PDB file of C-alpha atoms in Angstrom:
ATOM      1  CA  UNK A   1      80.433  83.251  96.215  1.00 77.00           C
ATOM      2  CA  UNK A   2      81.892  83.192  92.728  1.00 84.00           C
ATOM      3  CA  UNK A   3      84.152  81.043  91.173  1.00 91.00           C
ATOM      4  CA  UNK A   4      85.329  79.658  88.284  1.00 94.00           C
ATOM      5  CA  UNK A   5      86.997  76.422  87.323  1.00 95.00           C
ATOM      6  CA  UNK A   6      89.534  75.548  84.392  1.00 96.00           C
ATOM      7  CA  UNK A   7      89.489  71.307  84.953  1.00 95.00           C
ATOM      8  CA  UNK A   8      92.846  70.996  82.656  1.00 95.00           C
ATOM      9  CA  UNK A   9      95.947  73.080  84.256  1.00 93.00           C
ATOM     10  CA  UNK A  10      97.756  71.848  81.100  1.00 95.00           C
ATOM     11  CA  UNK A  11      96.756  70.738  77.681  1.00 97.00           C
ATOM     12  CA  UNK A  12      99.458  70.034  74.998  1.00 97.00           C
ATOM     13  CA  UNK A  13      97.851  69.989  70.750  1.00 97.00           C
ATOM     14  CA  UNK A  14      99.386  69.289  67.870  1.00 97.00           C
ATOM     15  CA  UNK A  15      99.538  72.212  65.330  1.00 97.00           C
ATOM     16  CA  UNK A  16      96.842  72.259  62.595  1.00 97.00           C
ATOM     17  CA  UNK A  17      94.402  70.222  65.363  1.00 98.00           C
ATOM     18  CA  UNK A  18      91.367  71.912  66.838  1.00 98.00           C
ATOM     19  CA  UNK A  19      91.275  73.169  70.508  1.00 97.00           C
ATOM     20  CA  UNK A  20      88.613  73.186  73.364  1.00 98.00           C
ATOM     21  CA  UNK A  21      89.771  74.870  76.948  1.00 98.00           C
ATOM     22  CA  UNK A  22      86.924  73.952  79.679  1.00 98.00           C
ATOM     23  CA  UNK A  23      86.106  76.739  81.774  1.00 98.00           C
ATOM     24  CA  UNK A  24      82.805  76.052  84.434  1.00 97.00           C
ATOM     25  CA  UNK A  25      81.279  78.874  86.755  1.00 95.00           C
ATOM     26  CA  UNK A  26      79.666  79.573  89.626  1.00 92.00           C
ATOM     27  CA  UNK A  27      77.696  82.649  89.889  1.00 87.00           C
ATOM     28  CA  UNK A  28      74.743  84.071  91.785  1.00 79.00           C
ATOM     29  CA  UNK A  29      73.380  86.116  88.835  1.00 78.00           C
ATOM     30  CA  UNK A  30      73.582  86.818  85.782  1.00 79.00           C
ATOM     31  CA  UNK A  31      77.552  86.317  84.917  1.00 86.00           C
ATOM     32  CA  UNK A  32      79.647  88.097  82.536  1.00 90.00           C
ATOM     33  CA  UNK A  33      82.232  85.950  81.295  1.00 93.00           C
ATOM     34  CA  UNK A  34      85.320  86.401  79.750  1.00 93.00           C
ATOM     35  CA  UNK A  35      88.662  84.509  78.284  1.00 96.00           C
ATOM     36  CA  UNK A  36      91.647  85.871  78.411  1.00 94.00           C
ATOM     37  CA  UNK A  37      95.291  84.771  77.005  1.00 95.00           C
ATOM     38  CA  UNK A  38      98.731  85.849  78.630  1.00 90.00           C
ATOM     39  CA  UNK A  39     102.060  85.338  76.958  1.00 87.00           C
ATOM     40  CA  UNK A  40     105.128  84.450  79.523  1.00 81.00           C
ATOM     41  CA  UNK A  41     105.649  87.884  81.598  1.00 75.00           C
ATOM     42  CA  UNK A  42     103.261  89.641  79.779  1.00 79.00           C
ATOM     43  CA  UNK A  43      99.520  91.363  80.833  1.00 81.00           C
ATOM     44  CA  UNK A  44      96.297  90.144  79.927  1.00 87.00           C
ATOM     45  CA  UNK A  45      94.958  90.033  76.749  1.00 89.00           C
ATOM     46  CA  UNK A  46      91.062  89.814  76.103  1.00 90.00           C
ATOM     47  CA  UNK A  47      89.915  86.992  73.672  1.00 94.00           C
ATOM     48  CA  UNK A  48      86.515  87.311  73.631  1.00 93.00           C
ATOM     49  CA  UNK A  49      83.643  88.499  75.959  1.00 91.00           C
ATOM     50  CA  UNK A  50      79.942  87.168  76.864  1.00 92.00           C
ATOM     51  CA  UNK A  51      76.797  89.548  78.307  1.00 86.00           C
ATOM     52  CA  UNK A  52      73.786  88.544  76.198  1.00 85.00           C
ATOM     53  CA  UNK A  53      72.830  87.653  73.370  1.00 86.00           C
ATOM     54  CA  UNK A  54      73.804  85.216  71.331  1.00 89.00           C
ATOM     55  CA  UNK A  55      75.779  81.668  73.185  1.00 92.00           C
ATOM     56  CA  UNK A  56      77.939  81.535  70.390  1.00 96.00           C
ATOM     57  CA  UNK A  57      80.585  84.474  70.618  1.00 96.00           C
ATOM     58  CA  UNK A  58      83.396  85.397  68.042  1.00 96.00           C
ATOM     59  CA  UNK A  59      86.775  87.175  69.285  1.00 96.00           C
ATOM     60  CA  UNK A  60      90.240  87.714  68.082  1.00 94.00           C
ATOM     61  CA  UNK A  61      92.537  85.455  66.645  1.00 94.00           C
ATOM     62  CA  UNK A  62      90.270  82.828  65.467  1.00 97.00           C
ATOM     63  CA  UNK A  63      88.414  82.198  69.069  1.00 97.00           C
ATOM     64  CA  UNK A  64      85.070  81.375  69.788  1.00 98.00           C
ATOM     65  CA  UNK A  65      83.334  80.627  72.952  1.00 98.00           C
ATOM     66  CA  UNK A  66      80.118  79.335  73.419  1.00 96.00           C
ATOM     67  CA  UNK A  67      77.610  80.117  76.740  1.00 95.00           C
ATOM     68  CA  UNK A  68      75.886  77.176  77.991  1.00 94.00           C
ATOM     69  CA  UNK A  69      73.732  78.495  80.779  1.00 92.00           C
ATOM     70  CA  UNK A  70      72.455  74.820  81.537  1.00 92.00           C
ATOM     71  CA  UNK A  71      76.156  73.291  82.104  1.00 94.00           C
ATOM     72  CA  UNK A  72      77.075  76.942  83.902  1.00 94.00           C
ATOM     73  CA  UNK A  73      80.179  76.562  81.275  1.00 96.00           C
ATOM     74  CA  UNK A  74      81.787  79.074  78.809  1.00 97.00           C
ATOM     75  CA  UNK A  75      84.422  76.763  76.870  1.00 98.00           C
ATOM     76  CA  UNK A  76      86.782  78.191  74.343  1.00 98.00           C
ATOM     77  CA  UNK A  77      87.483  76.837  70.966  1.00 98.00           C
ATOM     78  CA  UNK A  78      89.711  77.069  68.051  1.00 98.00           C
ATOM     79  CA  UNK A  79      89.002  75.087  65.067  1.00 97.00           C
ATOM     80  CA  UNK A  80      92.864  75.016  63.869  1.00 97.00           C
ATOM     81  CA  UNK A  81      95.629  76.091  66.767  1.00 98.00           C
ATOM     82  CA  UNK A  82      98.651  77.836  65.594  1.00 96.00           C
ATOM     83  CA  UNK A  83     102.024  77.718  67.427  1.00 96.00           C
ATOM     84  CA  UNK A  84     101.758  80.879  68.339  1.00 95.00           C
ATOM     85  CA  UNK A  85      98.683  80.491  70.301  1.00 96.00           C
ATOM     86  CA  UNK A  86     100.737  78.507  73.294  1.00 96.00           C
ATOM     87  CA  UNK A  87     100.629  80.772  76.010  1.00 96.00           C
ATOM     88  CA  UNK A  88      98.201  80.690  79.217  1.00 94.00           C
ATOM     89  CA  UNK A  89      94.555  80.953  79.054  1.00 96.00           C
ATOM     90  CA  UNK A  90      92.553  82.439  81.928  1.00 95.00           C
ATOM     91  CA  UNK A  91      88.840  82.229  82.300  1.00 96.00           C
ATOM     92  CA  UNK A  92      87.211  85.005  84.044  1.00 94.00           C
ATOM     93  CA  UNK A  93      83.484  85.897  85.327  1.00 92.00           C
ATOM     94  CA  UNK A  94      82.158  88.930  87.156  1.00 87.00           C
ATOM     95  CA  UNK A  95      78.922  91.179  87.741  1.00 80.00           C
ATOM     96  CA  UNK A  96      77.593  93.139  85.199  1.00 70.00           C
ATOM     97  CA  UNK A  97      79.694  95.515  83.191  1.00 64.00           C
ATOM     98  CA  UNK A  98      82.668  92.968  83.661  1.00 62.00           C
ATOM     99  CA  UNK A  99      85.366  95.025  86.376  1.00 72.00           C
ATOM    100  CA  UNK A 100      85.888  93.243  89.373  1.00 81.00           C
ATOM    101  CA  UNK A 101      86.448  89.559  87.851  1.00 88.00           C
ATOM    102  CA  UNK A 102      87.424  86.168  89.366  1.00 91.00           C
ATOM    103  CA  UNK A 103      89.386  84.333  87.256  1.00 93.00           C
ATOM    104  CA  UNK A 104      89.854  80.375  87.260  1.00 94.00           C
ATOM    105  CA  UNK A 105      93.686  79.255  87.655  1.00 92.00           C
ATOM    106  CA  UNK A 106      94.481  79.271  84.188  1.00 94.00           C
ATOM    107  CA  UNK A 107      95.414  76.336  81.638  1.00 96.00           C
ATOM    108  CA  UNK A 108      99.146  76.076  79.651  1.00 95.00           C
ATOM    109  CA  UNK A 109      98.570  75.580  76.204  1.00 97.00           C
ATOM    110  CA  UNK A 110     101.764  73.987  74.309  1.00 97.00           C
ATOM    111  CA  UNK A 111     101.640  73.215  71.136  1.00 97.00           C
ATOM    112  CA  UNK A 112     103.860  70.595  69.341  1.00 96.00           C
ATOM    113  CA  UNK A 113     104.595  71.990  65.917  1.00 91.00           C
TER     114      UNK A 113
ATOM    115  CA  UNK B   1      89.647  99.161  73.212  1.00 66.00           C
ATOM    116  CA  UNK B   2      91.053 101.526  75.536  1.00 81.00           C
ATOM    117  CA  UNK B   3      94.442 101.422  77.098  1.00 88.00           C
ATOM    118  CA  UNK B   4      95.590 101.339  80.540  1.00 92.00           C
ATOM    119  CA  UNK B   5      99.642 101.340  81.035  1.00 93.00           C
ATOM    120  CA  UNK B   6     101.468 100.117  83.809  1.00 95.00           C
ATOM    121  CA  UNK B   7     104.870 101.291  84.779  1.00 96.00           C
ATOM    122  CA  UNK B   8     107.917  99.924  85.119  1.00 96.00           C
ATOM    123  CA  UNK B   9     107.389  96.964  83.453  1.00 94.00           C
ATOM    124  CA  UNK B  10     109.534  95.433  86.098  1.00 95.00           C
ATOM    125  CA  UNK B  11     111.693  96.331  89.343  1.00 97.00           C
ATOM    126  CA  UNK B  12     114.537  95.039  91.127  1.00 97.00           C
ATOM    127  CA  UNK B  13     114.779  96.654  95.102  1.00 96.00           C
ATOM    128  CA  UNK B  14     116.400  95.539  98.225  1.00 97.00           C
ATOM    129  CA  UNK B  15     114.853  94.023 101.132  1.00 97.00           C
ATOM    130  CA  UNK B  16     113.750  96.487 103.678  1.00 97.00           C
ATOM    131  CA  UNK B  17     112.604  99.270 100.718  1.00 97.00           C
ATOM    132  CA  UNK B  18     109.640 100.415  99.673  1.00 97.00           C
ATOM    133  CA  UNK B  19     108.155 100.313  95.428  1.00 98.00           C
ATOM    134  CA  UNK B  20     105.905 102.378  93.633  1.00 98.00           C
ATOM    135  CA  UNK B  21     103.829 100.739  90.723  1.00 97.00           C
ATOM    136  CA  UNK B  22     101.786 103.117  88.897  1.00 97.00           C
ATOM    137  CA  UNK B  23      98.307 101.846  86.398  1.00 96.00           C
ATOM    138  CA  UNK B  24      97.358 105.185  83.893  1.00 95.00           C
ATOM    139  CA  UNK B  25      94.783 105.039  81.860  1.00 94.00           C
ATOM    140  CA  UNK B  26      95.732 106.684  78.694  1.00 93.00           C
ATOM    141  CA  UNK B  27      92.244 107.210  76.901  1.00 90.00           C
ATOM    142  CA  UNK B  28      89.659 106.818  79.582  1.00 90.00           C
ATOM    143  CA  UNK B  29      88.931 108.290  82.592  1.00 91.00           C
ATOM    144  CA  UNK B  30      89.065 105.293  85.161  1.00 90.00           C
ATOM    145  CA  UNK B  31      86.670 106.044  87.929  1.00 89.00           C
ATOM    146  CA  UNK B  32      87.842 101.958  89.632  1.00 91.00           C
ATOM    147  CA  UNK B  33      90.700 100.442  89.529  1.00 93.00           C
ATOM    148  CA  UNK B  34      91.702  97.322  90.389  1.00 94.00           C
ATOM    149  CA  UNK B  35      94.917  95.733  91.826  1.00 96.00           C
ATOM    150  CA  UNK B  36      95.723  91.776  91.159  1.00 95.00           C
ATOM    151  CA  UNK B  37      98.394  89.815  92.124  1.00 95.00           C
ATOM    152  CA  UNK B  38     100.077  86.526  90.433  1.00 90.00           C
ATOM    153  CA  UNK B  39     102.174  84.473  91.731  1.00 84.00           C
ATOM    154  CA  UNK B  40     104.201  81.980  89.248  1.00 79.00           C
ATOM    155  CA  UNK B  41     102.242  79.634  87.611  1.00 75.00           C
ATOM    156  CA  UNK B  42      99.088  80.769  89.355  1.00 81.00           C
ATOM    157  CA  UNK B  43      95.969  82.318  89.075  1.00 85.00           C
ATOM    158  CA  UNK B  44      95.222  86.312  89.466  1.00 89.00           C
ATOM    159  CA  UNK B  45      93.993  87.003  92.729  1.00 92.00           C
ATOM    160  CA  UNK B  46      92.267  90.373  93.602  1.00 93.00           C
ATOM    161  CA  UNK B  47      93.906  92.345  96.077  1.00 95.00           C
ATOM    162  CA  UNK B  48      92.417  95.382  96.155  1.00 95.00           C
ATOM    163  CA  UNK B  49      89.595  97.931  94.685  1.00 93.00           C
ATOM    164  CA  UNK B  50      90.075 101.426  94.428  1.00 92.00           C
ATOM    165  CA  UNK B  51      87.724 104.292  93.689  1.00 89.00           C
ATOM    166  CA  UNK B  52      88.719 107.380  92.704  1.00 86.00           C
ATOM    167  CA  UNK B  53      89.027 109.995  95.831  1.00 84.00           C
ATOM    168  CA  UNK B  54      88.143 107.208  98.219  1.00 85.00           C
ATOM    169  CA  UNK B  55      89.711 104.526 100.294  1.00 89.00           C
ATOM    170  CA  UNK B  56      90.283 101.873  98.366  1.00 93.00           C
ATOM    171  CA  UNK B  57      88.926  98.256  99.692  1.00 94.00           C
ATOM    172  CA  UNK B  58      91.152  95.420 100.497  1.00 96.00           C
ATOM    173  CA  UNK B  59      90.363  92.004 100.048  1.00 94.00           C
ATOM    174  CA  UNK B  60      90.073  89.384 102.856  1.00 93.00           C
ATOM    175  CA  UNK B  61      93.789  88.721 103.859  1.00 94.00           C
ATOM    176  CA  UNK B  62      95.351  91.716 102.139  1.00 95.00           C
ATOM    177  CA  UNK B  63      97.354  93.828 104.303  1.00 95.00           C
ATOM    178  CA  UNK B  64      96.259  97.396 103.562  1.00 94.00           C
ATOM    179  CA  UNK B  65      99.399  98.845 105.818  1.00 95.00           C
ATOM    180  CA  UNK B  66     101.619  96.832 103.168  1.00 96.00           C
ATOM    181  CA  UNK B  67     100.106  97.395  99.691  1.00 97.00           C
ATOM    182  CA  UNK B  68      98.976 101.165 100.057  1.00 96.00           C
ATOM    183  CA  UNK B  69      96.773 102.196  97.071  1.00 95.00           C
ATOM    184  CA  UNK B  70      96.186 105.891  95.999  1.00 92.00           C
ATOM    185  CA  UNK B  71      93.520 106.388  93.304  1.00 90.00           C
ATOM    186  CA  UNK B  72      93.781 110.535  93.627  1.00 83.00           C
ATOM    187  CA  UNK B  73      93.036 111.435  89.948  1.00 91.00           C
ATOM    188  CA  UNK B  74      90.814 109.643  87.295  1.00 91.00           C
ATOM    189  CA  UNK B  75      93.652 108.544  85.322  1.00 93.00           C
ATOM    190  CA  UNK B  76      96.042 107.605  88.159  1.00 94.00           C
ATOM    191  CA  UNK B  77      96.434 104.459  90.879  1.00 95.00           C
ATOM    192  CA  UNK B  78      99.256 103.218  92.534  1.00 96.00           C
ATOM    193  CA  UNK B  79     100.091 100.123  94.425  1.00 97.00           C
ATOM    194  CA  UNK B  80     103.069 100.992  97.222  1.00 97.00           C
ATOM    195  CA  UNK B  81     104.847  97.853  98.468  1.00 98.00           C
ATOM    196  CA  UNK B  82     105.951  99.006 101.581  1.00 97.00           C
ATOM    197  CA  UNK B  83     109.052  97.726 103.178  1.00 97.00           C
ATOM    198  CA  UNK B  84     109.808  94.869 100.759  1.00 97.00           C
ATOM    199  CA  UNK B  85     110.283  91.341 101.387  1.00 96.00           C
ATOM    200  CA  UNK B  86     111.674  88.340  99.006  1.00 96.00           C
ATOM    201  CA  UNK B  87     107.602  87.138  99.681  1.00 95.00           C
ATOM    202  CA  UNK B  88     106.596  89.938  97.988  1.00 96.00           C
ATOM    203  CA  UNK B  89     108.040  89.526  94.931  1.00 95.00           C
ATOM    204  CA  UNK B  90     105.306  88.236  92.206  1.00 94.00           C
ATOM    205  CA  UNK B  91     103.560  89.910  89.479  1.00 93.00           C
ATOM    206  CA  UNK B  92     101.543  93.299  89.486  1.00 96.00           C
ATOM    207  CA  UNK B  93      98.487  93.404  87.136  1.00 94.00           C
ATOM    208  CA  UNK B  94      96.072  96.584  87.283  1.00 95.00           C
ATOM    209  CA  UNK B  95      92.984  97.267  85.901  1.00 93.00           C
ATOM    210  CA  UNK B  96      90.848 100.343  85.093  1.00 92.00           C
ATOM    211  CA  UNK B  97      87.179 100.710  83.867  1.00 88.00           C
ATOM    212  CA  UNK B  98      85.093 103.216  83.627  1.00 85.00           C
ATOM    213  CA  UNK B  99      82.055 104.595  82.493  1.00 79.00           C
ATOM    214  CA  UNK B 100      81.225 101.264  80.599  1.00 75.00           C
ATOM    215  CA  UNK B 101      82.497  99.288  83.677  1.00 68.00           C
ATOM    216  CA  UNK B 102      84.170  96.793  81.500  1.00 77.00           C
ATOM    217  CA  UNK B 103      87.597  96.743  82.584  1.00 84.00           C
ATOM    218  CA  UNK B 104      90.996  97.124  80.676  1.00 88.00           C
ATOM    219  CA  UNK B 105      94.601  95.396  81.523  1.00 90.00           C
ATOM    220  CA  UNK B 106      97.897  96.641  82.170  1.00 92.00           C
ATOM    221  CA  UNK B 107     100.649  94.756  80.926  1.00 91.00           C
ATOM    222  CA  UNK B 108     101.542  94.137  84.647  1.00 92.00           C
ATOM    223  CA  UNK B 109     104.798  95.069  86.555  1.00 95.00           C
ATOM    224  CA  UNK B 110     107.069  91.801  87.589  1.00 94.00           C
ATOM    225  CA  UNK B 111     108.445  92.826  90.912  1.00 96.00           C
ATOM    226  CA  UNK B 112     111.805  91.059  92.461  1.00 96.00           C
ATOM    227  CA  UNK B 113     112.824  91.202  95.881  1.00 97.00           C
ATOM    228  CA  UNK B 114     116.287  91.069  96.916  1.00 97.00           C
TER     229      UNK B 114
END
């Protein structure tokens, strides 16, 4: 069965300081991973997505996530976190084309401006 | 990316009645849809899966007589909470996907149970 793990339910950065959210998977074949952020009583918004290619993927806001295949992890980073970037951050995998995902239980981000 | 809208955005009923949610998608034609629910502070879990014209396909646990899902037109799902409890209130997220099978978010629907 599939799962997916986020280790840290809350992380708290200072503003200006880089950011890495741990996300680890468990998958039978090849997985299609995704992040996603969600703003208090809000839907999902997709940060970035991975299918192939190249580990190393680019997505909005300043969010990258790279695909280690070896450590079956998908971690998000952001070199410099804004204060608007505290909100909730899920990680998701599913089969190919992405639709029915599992998602991992999410980690708080607060930032301290 | 294409857009899926969910509607209300939120709804306040009485014990005992019954709530409509309803996922569009505005741009695409969604042949699955998919039903999540979030409780506070939690994770989404997957309810249900609905393809269009069929039966849609609870997951373990879900009770199908309770959450009734329609998926009758391409652009059009909704989630029926049937005879509402204060349990039941949580958080409504659909998705949609189509052709590309990648799947697109509603905003959700915050449900309250009085």
């Amino acid at each position: 069965a599939q799962s997916v793990t986020q280790p840290d339910i809350h992380i708290t950065v200072s503003e200006g300081a880089s950011l890495e959210l741990r996300c680890n998977y468990s998958y039978g074949a090849t997985p299609y991973l995704f992040w996603y952020v969600q703003s208090p009583g809000q839907g999902l918004q997709l940060l970035l997505k991975y299918f192939s290619g190249d580990t190393l993927v680019q997505g909005i806001k300043g969010f990258e996530a790279e695909f280690k295949r070896s450590q079956s992890s998908f971690n998000l980073r952001k070199p410099s976190v804004h204060w608007s970037d505290a909100a909730e951050y899920f990680c998701a995998v599913g089969p190919e084309g992405g639709n029915k995902l599992t998602f991992g239980t999410g980690t708080q981000l607060k930032v301290e401006l | 990316g294409a857009v899926v809208s969910q509607h209300p955005s939120w709804v306040i009923c009485k014990s005992g009645t019954s709530v409509k949610i309803e996922c569009r998608s505005l741009d695409f034609q969604a042949t699955t849809m998919f039903w999540y629910r979030q409780f506070p502070k939690q994770s989404l879990m997957l309810m249900a899966t609905s393809n269009e014209g069929s039966k849609a396909t609870y997951e373990q646990g879900v009770e199908k007589d309770k959450f009734l899902i329609n998926h009758a037109s391409l652009t059009l799902s909704t989630l029926t909470v049937t005879s509402a409890h204060p349990e039941d209130s949580s958080f409504y997220i659909c998705s949609a996907s189509g052709l590309t099978a990648e799947a697109f978010f509603g905003q959700g629907t915050r449900l309250t149970v009085v």
